[in-house]
CSV table of C-alpha atoms in Angstrom, one decimal:
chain,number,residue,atom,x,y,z
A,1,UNK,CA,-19.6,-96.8,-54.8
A,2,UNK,CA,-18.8,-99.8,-57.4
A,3,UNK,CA,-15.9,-100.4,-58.3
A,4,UNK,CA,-15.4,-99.4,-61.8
A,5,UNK,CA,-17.2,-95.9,-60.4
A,6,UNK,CA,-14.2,-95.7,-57.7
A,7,UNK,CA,-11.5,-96.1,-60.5
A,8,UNK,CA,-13.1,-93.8,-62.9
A,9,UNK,CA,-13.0,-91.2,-59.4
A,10,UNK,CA,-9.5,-92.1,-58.7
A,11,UNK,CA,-8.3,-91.2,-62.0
A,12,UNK,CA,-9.7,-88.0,-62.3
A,13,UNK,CA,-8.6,-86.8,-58.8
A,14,UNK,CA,-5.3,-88.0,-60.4
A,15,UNK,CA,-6.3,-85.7,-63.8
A,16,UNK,CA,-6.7,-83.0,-61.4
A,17,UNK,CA,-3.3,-83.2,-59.9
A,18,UNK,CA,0.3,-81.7,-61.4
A,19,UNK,CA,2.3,-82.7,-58.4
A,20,UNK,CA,2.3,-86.0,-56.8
A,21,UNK,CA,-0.7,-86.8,-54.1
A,22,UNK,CA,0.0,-88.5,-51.3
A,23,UNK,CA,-1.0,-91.9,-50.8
A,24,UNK,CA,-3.2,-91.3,-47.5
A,25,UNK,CA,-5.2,-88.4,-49.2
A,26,UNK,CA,-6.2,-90.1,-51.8
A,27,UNK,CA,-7.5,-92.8,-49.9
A,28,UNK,CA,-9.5,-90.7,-47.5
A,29,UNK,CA,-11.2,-89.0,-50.7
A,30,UNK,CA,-12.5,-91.7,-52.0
A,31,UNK,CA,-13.4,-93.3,-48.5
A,32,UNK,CA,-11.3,-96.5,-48.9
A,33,UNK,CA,-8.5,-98.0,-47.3
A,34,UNK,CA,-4.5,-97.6,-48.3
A,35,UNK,CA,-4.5,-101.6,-48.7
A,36,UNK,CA,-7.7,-101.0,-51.6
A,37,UNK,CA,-6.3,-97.9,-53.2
A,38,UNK,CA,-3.0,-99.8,-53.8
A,39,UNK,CA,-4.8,-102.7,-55.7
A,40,UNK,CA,-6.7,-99.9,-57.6
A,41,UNK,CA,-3.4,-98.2,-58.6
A,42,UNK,CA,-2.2,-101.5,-59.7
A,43,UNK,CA,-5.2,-102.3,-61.7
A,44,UNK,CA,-5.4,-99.0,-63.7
A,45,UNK,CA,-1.3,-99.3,-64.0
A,46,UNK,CA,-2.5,-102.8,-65.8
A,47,UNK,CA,-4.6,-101.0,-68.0
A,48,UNK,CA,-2.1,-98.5,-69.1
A,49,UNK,CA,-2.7,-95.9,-67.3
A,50,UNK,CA,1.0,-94.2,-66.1
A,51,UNK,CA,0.1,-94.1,-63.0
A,52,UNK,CA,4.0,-93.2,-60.9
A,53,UNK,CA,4.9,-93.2,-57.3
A,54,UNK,CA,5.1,-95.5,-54.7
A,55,UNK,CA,4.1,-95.2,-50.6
A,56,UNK,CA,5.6,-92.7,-48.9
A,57,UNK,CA,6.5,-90.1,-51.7
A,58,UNK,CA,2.5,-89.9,-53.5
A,59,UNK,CA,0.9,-90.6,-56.9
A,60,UNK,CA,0.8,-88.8,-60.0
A,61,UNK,CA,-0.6,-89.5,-63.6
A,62,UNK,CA,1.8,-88.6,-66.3
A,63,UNK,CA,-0.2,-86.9,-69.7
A,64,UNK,CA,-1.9,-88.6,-72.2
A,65,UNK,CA,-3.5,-91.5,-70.8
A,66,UNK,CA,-7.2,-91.8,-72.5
A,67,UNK,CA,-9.8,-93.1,-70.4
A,68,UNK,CA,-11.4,-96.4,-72.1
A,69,UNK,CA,-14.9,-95.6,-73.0
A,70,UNK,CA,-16.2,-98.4,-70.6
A,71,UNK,CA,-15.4,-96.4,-67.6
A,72,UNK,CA,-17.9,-93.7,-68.7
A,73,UNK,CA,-20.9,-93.4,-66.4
A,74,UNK,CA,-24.5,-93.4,-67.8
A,75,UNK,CA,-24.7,-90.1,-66.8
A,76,UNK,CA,-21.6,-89.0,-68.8
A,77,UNK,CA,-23.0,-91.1,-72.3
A,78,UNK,CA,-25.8,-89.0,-71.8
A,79,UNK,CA,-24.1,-85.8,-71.4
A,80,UNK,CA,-21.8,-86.7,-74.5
A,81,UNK,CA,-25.3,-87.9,-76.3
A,82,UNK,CA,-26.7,-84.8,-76.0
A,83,UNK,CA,-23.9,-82.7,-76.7
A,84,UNK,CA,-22.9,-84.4,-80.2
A,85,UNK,CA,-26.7,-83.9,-81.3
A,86,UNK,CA,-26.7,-80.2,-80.0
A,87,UNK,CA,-23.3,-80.3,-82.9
A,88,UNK,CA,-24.9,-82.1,-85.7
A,89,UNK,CA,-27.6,-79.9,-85.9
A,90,UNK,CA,-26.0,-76.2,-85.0
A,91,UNK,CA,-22.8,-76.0,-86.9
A,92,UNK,CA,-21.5,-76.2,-90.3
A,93,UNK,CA,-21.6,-79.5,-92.0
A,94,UNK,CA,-17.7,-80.4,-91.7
A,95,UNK,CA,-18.2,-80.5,-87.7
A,96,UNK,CA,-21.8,-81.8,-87.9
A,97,UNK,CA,-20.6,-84.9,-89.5
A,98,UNK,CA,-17.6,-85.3,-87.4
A,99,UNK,CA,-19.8,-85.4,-84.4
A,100,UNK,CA,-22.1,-87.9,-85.7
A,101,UNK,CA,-19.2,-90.2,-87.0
A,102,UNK,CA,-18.3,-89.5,-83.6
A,103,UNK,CA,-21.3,-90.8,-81.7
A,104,UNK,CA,-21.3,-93.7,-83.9
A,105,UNK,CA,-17.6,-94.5,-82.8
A,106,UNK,CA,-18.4,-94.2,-79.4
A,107,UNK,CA,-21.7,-96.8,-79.8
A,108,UNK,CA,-19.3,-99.5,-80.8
A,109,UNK,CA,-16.9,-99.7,-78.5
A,110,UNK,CA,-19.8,-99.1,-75.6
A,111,UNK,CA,-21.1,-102.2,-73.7
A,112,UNK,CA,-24.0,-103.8,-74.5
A,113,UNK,CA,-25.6,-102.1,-71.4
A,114,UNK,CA,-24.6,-98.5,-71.9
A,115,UNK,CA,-25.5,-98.6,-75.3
A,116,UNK,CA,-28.7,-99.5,-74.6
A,117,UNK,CA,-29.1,-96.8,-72.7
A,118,UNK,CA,-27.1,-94.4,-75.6
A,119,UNK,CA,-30.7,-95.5,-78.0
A,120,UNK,CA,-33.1,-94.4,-75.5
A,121,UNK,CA,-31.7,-91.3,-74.5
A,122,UNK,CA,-34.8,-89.1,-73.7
A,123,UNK,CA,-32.5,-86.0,-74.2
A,124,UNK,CA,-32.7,-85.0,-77.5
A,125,UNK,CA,-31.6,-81.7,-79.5
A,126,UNK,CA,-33.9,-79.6,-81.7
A,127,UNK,CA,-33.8,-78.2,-85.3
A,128,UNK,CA,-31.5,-75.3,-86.4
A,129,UNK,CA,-31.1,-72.8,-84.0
A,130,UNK,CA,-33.4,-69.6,-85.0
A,131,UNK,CA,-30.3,-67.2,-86.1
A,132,UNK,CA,-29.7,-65.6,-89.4
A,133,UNK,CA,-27.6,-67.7,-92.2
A,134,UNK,CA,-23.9,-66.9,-92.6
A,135,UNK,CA,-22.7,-66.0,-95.9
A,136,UNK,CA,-19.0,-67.0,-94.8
A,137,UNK,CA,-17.6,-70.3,-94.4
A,138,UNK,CA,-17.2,-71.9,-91.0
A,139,UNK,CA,-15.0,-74.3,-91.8
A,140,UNK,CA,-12.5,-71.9,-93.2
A,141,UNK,CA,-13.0,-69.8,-89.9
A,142,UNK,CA,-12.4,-72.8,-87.4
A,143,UNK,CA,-9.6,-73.9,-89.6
A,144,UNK,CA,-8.0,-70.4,-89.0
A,145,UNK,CA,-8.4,-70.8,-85.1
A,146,UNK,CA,-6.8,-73.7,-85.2
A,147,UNK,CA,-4.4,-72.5,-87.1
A,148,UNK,CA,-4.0,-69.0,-85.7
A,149,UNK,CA,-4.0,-67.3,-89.1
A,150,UNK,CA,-4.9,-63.9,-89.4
A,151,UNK,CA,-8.3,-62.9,-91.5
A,152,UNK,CA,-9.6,-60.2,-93.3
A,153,UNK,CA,-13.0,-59.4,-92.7
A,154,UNK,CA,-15.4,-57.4,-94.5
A,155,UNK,CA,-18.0,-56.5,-91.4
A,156,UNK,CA,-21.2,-54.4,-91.3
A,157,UNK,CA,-22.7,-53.9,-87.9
A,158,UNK,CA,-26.2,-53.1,-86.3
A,159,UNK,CA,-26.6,-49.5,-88.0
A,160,UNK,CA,-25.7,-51.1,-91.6
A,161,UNK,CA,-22.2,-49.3,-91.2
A,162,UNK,CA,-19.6,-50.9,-93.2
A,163,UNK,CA,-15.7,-51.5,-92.3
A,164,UNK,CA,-12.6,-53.6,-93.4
A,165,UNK,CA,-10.4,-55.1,-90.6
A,166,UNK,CA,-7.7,-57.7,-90.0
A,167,UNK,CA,-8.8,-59.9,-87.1
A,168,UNK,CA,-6.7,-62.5,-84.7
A,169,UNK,CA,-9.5,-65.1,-84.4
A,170,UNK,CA,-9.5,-67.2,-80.8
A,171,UNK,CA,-13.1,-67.9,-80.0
A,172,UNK,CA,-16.8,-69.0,-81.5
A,173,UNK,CA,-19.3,-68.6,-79.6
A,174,UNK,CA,-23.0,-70.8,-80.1
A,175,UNK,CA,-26.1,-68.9,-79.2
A,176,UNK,CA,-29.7,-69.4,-80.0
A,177,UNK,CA,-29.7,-65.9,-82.4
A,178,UNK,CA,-26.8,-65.7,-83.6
A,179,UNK,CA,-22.8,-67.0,-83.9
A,180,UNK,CA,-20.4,-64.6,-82.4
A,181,UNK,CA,-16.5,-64.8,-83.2
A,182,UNK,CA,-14.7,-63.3,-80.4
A,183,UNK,CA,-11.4,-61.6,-81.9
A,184,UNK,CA,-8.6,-59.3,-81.4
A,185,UNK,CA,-9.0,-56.5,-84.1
A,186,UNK,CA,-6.3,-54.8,-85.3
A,187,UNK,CA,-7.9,-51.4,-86.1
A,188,UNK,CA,-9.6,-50.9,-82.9
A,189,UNK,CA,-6.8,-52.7,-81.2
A,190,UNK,CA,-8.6,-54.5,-78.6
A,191,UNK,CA,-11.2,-57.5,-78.2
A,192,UNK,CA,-14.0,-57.4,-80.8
A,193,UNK,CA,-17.1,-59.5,-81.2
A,194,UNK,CA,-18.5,-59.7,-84.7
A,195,UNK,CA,-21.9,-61.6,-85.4
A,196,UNK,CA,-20.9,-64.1,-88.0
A,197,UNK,CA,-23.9,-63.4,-90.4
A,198,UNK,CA,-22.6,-60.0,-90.6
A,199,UNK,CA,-19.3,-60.8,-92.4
A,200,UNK,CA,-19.7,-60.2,-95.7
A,201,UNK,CA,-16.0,-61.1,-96.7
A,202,UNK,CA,-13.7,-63.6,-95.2
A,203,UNK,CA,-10.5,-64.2,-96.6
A,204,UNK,CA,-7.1,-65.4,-95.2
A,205,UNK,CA,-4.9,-62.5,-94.2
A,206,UNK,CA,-1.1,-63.2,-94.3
A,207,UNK,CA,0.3,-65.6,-92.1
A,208,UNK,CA,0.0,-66.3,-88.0
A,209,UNK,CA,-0.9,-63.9,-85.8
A,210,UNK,CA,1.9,-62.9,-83.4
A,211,UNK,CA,0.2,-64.4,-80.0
A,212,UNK,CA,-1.1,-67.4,-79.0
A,213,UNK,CA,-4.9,-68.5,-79.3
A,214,UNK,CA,-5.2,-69.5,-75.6
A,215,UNK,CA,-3.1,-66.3,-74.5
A,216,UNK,CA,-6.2,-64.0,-76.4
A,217,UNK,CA,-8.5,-66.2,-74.9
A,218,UNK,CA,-7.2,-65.9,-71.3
A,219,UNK,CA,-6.6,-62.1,-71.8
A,220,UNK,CA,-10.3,-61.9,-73.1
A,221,UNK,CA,-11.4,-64.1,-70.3
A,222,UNK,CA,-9.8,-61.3,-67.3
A,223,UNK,CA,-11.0,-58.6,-69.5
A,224,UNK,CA,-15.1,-59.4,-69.1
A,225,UNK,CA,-14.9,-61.1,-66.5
A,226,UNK,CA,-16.4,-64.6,-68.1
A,227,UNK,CA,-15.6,-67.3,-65.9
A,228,UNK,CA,-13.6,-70.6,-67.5
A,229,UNK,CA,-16.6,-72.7,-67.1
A,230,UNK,CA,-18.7,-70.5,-68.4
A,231,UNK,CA,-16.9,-70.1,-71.8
C-alpha cells in the first residue's frame, strides 16, 4: 500500500466514525505501526484535515473536511468519469451542464498522471436513454426537492385515467424507460410513484411540505424494503 493510498484509507475509516477510534485499532486496520499512523495523523492535520485526539483517548475527524482531489485513486476518477457522462446525457440540461462543468473542474486540478488517465477512460456512456419525453420541467421538479415545496400534479396513468393531486416530492429515480418521482401523495395518503412523462401539469403548490425530505425518503426506504445502497 503507497502511501498517499494509506492516507486516503485512514481518512475514510475516519469518515466512517462518529465517536473517537482508538489509536491501536486504527493502526491494526490499516496494517501499520502506532509510530507510522501518528506521522500520518500529523500529515493530514498539515493539510487541513481536523483531525482531534491524542494517544490514549482515540481519533476523530470533525465535519467538513474535503478530500483534495489528488488523493483520488484511478479507480475513483474513473468511477466519477463515468458517472458525470451517464448525467450529461440522461437528465435535463441544467444538471447535464453542471456535470460537465464539473468534469472539467475536476481535470484541472488533477495531476498530470491521473488526468491522463481521466482522457482515455475506456468507460464511456451512451445516447439518451430509450424512455418517453417529459412534457414537465425537471429543473423546476429538482428545485422543489431541494426545496421541499409542495406540487400540483396533473397525472394520467397506465389505463389513460386522469387525476389531480398535491404531491410531497423526495426522490427521482433514473431508469432506462422511464423517470419515476417517488412522492408522498396527499389524496391517497401514502407513497406514490408517478412516471414523469405522464405529468401533464406541474405547478408549485403552496409552500413546504410539513416533513422533511430525508424523513419521506427513510420512511419510503422501510416501507419497500430498498436497501440505502441500492437507492
Amino acid at each position: 500500500m503507497t502511501r498517499s493510498t494509506r492516507l486516503l484509507s485512514l481518512l475514510q475509516i475516519l469518515r466512517s466514525h462518529r465517536r473517537p477510534v482508538a489509536g491501536r485499532t486504527l493502526a491494526d486496520g490499516l496494517g501499520i505501526s502506532l509510530r507510522t499512523l501518528y506521522r500520518d495523523i500529523a500529515a493530514l492535520q498539515a493539510e487541513g484535515a481536523e483531525i482531534e485526539g491524542e494517544p490514549g483517548f482515540g481519533y476523530v475527524l470533525r465535519p467538513g473536511y474535503m478530500l483534495p482531489p489528488l488523493m483520488f485513486s484511478a479507480d475513483e476518477i474513473e468511477a466519477l468519469v463515468l458517472g458525470m457522462r451517464l448525467v450529461a446525457n440522461r437528465t435535463d440540461p441544467q444538471l447535464a451542464l453542471a456535470a460537465r462543468d464539473a468534469l472539467s473542474k475536476i481535470d484541472a486540478v488533477l495531476p498530470a498522471d491521473l488526468r491522463a488517465k481521466m482522457a482515455a477512460s475506456p468507460l464511456l456512456a451512451g445516447g439518451k436513454p430509450r424512455s418517453p419525453e417529459d412534457q414537465m420541467d425537471l429543473g423546476l421538479l429538482r428545485k422543489a426537492m431541494q426545496n421541499e415545496w409542495t406540487l400540483r400534479i396533473a397525472y394520467r396513468d397506465d389505463k389513460g385515467n386522469a387525476s389531480d393531486r398535491v404531491i410531497w416530492p423526495f426522490a427521482l429515480a433514473f431508469f432506462d424507460g422511464a423517470r419515476v418521482l417517488l412522492a408522498w401523495c396527499t389524496l391517497r395518503n401514502d407513497f406514490r410513484h408517478f412516471r414523469t412523462d405522464r405529468i401533464e401539469i406541474l405547478e408549485q403548490g403552496e409552500g413546504r411540505y410539513p416533513r422533511r425530505r430525508t424523513q419521506l425518503l427513510k420512511e419510503w426506504r422501510q416501507k419497500t424494503g430498498v436497501a440505502e445502497r441500492l437507492f
